[in-house]
PDB file of N, CA and C in Angstrom:
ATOM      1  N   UNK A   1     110.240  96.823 112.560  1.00  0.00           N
ATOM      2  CA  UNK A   1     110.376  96.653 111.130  1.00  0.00           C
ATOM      3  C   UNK A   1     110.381  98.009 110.430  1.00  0.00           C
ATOM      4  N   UNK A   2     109.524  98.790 110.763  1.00  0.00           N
ATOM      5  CA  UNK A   2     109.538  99.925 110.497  1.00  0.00           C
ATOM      6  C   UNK A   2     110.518 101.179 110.479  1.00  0.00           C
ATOM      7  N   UNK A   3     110.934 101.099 111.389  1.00  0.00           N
ATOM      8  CA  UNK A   3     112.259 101.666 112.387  1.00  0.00           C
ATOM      9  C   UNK A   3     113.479 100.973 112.140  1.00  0.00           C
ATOM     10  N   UNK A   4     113.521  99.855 111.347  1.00  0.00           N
ATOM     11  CA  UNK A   4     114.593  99.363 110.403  1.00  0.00           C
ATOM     12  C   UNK A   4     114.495  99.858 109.655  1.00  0.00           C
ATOM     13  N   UNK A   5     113.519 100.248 108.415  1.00  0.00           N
ATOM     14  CA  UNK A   5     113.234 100.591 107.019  1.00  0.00           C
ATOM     15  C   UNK A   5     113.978 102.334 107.169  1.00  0.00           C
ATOM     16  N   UNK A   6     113.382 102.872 108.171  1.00  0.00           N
ATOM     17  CA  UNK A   6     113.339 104.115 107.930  1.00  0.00           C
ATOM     18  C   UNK A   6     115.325 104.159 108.396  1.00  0.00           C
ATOM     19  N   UNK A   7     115.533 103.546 109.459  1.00  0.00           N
ATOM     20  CA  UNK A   7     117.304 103.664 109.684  1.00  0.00           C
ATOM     21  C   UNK A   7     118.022 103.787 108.663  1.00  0.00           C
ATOM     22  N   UNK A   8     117.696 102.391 107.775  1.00  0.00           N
ATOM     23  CA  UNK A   8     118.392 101.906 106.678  1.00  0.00           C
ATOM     24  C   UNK A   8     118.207 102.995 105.678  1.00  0.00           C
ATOM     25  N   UNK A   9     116.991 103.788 105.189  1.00  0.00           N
ATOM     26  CA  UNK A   9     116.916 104.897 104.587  1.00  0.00           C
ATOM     27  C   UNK A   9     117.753 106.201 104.816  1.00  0.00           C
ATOM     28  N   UNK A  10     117.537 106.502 106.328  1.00  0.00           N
ATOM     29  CA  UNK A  10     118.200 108.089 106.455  1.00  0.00           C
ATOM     30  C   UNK A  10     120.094 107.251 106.307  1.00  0.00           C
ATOM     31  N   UNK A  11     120.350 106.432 106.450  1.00  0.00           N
ATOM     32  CA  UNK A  11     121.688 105.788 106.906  1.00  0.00           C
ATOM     33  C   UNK A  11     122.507 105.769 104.930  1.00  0.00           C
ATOM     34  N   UNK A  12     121.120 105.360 104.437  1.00  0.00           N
ATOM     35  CA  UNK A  12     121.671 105.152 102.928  1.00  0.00           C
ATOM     36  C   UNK A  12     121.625 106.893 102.301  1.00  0.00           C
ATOM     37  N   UNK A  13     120.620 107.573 102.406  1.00  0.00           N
ATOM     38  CA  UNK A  13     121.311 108.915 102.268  1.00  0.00           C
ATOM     39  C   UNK A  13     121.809 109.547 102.176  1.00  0.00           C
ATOM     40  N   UNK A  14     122.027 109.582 103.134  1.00  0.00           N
ATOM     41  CA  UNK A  14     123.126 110.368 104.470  1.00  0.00           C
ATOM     42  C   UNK A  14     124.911 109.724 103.579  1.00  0.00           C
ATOM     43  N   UNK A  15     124.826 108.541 103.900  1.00  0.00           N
ATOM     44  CA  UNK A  15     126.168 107.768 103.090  1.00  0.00           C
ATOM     45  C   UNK A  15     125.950 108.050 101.787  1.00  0.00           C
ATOM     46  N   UNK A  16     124.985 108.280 101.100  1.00  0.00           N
ATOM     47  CA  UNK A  16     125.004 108.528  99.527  1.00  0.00           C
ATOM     48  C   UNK A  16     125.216 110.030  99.016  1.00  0.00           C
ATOM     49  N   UNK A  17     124.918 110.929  99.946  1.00  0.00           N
ATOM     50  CA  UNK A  17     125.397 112.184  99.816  1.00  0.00           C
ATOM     51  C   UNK A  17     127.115 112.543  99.913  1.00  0.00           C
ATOM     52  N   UNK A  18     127.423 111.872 100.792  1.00  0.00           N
ATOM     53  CA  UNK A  18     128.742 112.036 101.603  1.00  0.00           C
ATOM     54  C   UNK A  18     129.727 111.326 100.736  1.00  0.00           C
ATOM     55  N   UNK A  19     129.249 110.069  99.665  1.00  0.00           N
ATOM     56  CA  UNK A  19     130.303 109.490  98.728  1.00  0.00           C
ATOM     57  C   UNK A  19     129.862 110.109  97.688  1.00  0.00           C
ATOM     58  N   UNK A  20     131.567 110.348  97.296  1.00  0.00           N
ATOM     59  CA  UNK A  20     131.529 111.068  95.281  1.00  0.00           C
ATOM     60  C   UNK A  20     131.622 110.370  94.889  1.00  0.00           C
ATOM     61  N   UNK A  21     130.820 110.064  93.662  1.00  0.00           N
ATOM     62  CA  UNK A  21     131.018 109.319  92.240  1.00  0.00           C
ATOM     63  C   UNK A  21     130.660 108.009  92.667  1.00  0.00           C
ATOM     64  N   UNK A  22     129.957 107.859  93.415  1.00  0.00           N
ATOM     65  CA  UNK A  22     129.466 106.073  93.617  1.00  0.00           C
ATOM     66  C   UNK A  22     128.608 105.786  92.262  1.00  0.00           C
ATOM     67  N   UNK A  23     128.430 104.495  92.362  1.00  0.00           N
ATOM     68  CA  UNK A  23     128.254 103.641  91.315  1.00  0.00           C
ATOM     69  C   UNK A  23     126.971 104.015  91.004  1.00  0.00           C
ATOM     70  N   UNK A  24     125.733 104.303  91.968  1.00  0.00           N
ATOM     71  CA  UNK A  24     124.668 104.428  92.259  1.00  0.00           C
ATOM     72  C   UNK A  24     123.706 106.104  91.614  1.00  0.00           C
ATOM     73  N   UNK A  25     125.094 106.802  91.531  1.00  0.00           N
ATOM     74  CA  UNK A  25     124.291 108.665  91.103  1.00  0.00           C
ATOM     75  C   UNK A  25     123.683 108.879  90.387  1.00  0.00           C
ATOM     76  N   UNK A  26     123.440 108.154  89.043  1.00  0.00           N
ATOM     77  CA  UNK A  26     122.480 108.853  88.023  1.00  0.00           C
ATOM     78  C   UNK A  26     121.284 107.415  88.384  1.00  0.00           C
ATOM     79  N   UNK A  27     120.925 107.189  89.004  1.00  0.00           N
ATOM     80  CA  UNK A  27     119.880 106.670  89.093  1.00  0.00           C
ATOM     81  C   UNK A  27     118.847 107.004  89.918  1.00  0.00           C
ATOM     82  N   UNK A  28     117.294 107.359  89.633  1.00  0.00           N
ATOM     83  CA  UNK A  28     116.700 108.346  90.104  1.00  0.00           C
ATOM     84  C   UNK A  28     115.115 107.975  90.483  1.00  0.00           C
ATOM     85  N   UNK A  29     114.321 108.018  90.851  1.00  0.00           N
ATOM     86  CA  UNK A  29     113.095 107.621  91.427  1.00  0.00           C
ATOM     87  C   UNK A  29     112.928 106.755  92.346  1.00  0.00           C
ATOM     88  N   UNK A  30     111.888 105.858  92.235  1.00  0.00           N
ATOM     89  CA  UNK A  30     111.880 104.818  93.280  1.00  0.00           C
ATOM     90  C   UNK A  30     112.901 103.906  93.660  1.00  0.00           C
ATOM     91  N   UNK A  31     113.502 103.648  92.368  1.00  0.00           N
ATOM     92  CA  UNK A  31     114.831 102.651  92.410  1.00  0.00           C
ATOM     93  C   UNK A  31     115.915 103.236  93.090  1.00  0.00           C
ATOM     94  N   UNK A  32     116.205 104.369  93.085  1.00  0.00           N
ATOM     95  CA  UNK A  32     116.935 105.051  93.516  1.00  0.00           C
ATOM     96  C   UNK A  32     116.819 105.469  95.088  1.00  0.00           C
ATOM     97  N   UNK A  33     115.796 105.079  95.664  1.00  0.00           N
ATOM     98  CA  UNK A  33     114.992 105.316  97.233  1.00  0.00           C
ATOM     99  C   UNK A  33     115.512 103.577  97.744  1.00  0.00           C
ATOM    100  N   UNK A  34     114.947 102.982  96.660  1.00  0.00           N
ATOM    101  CA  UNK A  34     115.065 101.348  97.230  1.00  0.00           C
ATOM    102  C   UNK A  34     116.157 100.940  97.446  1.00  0.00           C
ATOM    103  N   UNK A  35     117.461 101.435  96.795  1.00  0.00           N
ATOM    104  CA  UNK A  35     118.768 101.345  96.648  1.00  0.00           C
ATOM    105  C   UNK A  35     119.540 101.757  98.067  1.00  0.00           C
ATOM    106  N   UNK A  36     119.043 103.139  98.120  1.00  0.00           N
ATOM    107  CA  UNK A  36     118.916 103.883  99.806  1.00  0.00           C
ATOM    108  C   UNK A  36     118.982 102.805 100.723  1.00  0.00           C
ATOM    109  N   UNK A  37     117.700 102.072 100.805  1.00  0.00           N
ATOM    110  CA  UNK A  37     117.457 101.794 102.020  1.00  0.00           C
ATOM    111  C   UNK A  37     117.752  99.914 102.184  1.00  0.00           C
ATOM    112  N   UNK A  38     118.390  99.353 100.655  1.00  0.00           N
ATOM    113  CA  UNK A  38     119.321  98.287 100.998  1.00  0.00           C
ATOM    114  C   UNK A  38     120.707  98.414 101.624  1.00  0.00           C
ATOM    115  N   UNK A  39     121.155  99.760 100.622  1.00  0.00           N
ATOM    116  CA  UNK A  39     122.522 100.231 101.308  1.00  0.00           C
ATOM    117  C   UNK A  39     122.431 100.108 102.575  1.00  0.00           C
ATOM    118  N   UNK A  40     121.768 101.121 102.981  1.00  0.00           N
ATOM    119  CA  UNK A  40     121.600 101.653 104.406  1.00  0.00           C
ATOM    120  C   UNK A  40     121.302 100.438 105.297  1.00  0.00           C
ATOM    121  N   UNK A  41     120.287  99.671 104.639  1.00  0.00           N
ATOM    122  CA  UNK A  41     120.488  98.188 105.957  1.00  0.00           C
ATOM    123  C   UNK A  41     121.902  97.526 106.136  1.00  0.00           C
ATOM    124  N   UNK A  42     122.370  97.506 104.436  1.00  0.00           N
ATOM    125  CA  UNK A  42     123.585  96.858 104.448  1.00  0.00           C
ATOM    126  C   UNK A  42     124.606  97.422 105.443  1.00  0.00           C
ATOM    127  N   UNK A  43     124.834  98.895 105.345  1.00  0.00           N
ATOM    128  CA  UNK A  43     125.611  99.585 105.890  1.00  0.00           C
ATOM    129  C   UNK A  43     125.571  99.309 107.294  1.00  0.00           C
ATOM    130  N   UNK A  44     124.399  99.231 108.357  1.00  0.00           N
ATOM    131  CA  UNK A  44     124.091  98.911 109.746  1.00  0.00           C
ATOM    132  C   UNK A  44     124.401  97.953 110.077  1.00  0.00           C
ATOM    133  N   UNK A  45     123.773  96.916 109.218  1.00  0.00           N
ATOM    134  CA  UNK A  45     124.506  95.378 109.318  1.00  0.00           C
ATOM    135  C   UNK A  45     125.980  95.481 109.689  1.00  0.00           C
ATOM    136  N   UNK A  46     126.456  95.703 108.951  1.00  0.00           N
ATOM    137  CA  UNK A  46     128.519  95.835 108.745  1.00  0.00           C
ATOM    138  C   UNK A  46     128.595  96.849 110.158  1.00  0.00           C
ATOM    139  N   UNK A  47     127.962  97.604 110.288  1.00  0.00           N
ATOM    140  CA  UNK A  47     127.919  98.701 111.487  1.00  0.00           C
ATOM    141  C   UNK A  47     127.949  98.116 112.924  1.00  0.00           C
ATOM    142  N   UNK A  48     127.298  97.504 113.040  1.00  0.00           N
ATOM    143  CA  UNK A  48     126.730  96.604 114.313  1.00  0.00           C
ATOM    144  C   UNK A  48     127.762  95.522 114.405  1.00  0.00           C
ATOM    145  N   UNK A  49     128.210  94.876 112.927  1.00  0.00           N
ATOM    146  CA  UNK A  49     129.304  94.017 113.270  1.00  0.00           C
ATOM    147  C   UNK A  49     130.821  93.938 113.254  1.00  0.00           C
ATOM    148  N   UNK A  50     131.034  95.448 112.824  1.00  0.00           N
ATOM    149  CA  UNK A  50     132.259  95.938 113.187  1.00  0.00           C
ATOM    150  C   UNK A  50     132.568  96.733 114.100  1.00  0.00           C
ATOM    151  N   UNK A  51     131.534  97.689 114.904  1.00  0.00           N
ATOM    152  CA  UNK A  51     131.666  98.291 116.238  1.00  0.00           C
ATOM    153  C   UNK A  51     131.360  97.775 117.181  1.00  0.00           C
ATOM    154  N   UNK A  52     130.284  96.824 116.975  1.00  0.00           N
ATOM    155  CA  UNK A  52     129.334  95.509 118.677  1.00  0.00           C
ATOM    156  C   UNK A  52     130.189  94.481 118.209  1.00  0.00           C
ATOM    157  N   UNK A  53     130.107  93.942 117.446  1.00  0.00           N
ATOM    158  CA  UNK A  53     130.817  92.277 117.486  1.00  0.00           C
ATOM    159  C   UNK A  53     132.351  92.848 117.371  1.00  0.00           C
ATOM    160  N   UNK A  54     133.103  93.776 116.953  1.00  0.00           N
ATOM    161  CA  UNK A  54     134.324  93.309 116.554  1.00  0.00           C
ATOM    162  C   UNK A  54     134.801  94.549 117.475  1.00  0.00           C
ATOM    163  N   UNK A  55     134.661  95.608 117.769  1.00  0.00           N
ATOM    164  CA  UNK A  55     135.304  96.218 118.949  1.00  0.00           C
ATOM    165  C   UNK A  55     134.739  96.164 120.456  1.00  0.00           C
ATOM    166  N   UNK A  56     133.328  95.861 120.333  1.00  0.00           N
ATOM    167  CA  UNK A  56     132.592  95.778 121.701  1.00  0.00           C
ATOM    168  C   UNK A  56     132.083  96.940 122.547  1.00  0.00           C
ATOM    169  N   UNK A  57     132.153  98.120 121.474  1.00  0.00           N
ATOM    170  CA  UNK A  57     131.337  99.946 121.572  1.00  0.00           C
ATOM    171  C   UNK A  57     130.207  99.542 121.089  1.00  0.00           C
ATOM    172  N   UNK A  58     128.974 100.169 121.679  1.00  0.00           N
ATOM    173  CA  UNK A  58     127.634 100.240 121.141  1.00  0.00           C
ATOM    174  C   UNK A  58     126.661  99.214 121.485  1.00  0.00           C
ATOM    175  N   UNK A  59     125.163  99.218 121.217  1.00  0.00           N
ATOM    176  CA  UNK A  59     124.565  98.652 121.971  1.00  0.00           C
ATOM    177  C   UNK A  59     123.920  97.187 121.385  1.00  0.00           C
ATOM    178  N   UNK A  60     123.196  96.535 121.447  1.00  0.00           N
ATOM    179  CA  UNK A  60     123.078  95.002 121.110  1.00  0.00           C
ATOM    180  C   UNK A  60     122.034  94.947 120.346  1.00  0.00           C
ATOM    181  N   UNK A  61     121.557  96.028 119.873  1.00  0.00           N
ATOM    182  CA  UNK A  61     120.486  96.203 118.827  1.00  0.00           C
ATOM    183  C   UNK A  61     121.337  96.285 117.354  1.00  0.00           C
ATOM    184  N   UNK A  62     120.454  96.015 116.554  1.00  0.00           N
ATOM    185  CA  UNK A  62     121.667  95.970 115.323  1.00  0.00           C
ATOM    186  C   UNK A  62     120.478  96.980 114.467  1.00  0.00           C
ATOM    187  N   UNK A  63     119.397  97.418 114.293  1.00  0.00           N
ATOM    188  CA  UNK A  63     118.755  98.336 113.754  1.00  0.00           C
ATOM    189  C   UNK A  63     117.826  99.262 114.424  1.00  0.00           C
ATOM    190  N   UNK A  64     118.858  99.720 115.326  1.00  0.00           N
ATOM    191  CA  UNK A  64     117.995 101.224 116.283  1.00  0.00           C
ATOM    192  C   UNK A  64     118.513 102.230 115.928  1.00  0.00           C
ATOM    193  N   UNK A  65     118.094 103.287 116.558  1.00  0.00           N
ATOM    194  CA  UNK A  65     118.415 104.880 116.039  1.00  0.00           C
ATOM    195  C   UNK A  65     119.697 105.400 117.096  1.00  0.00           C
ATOM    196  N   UNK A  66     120.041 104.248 117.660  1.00  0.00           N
ATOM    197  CA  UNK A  66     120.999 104.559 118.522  1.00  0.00           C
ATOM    198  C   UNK A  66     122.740 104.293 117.954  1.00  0.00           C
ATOM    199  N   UNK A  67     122.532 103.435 116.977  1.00  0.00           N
ATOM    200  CA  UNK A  67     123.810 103.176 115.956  1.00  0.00           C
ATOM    201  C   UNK A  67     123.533 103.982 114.195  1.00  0.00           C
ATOM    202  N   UNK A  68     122.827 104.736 114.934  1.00  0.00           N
ATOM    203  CA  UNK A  68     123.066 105.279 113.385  1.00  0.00           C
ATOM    204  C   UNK A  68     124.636 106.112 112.597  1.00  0.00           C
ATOM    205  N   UNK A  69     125.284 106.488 113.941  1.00  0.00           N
ATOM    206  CA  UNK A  69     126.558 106.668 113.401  1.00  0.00           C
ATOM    207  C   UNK A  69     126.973 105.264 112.817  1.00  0.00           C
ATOM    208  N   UNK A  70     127.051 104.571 113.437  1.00  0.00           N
ATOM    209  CA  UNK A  70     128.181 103.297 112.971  1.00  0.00           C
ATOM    210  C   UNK A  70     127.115 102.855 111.593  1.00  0.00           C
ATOM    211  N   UNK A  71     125.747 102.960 111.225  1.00  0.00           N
ATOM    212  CA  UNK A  71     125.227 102.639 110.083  1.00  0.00           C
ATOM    213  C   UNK A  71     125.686 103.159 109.047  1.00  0.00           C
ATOM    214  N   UNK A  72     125.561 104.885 109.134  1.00  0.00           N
ATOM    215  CA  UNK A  72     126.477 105.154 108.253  1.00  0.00           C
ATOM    216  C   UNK A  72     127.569 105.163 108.168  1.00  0.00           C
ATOM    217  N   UNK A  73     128.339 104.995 109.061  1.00  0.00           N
ATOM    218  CA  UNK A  73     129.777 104.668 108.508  1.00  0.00           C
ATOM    219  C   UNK A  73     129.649 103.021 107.762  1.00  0.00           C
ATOM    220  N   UNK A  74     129.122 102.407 108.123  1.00  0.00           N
ATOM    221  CA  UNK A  74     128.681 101.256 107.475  1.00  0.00           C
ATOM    222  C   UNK A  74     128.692 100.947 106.534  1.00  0.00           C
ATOM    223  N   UNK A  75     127.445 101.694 106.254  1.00  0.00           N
ATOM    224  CA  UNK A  75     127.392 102.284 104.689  1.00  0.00           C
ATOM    225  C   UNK A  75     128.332 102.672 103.925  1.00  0.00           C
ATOM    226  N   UNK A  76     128.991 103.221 104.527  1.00  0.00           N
ATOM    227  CA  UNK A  76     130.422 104.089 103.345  1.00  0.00           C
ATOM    228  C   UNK A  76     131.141 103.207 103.478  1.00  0.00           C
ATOM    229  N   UNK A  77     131.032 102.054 103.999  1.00  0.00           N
ATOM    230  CA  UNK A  77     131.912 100.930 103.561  1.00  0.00           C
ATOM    231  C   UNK A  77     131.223  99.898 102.864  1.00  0.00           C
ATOM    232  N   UNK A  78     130.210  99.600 102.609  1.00  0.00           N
ATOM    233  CA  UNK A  78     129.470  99.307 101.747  1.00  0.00           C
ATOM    234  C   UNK A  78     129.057  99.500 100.398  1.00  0.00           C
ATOM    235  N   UNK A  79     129.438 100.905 100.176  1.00  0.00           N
ATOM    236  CA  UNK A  79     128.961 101.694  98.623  1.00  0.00           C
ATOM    237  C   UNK A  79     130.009 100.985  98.005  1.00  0.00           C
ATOM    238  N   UNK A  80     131.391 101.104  98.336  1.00  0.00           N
ATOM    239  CA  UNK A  80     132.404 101.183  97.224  1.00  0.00           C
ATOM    240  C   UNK A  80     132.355  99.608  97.172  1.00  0.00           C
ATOM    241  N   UNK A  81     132.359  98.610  97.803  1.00  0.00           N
ATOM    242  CA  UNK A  81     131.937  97.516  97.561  1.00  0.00           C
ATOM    243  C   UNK A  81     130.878  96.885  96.762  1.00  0.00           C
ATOM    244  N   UNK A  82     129.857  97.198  96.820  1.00  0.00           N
ATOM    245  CA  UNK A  82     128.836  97.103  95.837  1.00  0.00           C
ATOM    246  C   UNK A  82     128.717  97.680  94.773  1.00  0.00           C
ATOM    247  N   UNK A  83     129.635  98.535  94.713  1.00  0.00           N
ATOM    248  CA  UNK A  83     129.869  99.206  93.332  1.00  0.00           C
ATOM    249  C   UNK A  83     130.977  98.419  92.705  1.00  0.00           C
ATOM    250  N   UNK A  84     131.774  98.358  93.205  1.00  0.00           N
ATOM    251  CA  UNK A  84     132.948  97.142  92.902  1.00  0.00           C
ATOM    252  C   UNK A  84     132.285  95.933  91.733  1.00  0.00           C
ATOM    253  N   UNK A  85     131.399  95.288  92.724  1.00  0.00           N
ATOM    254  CA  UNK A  85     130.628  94.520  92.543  1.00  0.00           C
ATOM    255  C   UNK A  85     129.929  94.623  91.238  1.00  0.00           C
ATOM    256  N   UNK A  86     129.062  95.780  91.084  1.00  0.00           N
ATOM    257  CA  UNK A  86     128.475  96.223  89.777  1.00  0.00           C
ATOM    258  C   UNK A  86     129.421  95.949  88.900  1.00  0.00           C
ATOM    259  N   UNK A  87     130.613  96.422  88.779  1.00  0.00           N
ATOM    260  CA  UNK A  87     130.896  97.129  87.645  1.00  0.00           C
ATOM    261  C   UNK A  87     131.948  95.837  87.525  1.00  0.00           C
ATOM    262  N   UNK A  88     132.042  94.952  88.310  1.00  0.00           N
ATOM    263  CA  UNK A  88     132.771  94.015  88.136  1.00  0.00           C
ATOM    264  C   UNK A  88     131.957  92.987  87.048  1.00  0.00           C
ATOM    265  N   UNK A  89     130.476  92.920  87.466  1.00  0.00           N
ATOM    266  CA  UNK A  89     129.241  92.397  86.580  1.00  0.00           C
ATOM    267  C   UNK A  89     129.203  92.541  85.657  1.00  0.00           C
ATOM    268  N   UNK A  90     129.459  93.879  85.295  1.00  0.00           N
ATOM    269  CA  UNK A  90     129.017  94.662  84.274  1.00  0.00           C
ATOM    270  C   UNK A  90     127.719  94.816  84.062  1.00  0.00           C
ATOM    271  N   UNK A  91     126.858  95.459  85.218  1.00  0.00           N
ATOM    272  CA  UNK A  91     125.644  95.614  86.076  1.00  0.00           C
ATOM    273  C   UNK A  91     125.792  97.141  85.980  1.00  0.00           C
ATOM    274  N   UNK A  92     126.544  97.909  86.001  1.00  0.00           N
ATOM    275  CA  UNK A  92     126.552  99.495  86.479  1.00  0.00           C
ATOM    276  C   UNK A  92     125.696 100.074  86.073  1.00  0.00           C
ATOM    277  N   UNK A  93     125.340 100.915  86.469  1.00  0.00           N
ATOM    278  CA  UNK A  93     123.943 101.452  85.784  1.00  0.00           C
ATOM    279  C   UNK A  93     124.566 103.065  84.832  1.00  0.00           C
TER     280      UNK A  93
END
C-alpha cells in the first residue's frame, strides 16, 4: 500500500514536470501533492494495462517500482485527459 502511494507520487511528478501547461500548474500545497499521487496511480493503472494487458512487456504487478517507466508514461497519458475533463466541467482550477 505504501509502495503504491509512494509509485503513484514519484510517477505523478515526474509526469507533471515533463507536461507543459497541464491543467493542474498553479495549484500548490497539499492539493497539489494529492493530485500527484492520483495522477500517478492513474497513470500506472493505464501503464500496466497498456504495456501487461495490451502488449504483453512487463511484469504482473500493476504497482511496483519495476513499471515505473510505463507509470509514467501512463501518466502523460492521463494528464491531458483529465484536464480535458476539467475544463470540459468547467472544474479548471
Amino acid at each position: 500500500m505504501i509502495g503504491a502511494l509512494l509509485l503513484g507520487f514519484v510517477a505523478g511528478v515526474i509526469a507533471r514536470v515533463l507536461m507543459p501547461g497541464d491543467a493542474f500548474r498553479k495549484m500548490s500545497g497539499p492539493v497539489s501533492w494529492l493530485v500527484s499521487v492520483g495522477l500517478g496511480l492513474a497513470g500506472a493503472l493505464a501503464g500496466y494495462v497498456l504495456f501487461t494487458l495490451g502488449l504483453g512487456i512487463g511484469d504482473d504487478d500493476i504497482f511496483d517500482w519495476g513499471g515505473i517507466l510505463s507509470a509514467i508514461i501512463g501518466t502523460l497519458i492521463v494528464i491531458p485527459i483529465a484536464g480535458w475533463l476539467l475544463r470540459r466541467s468547467g472544474r479548471a482550477p
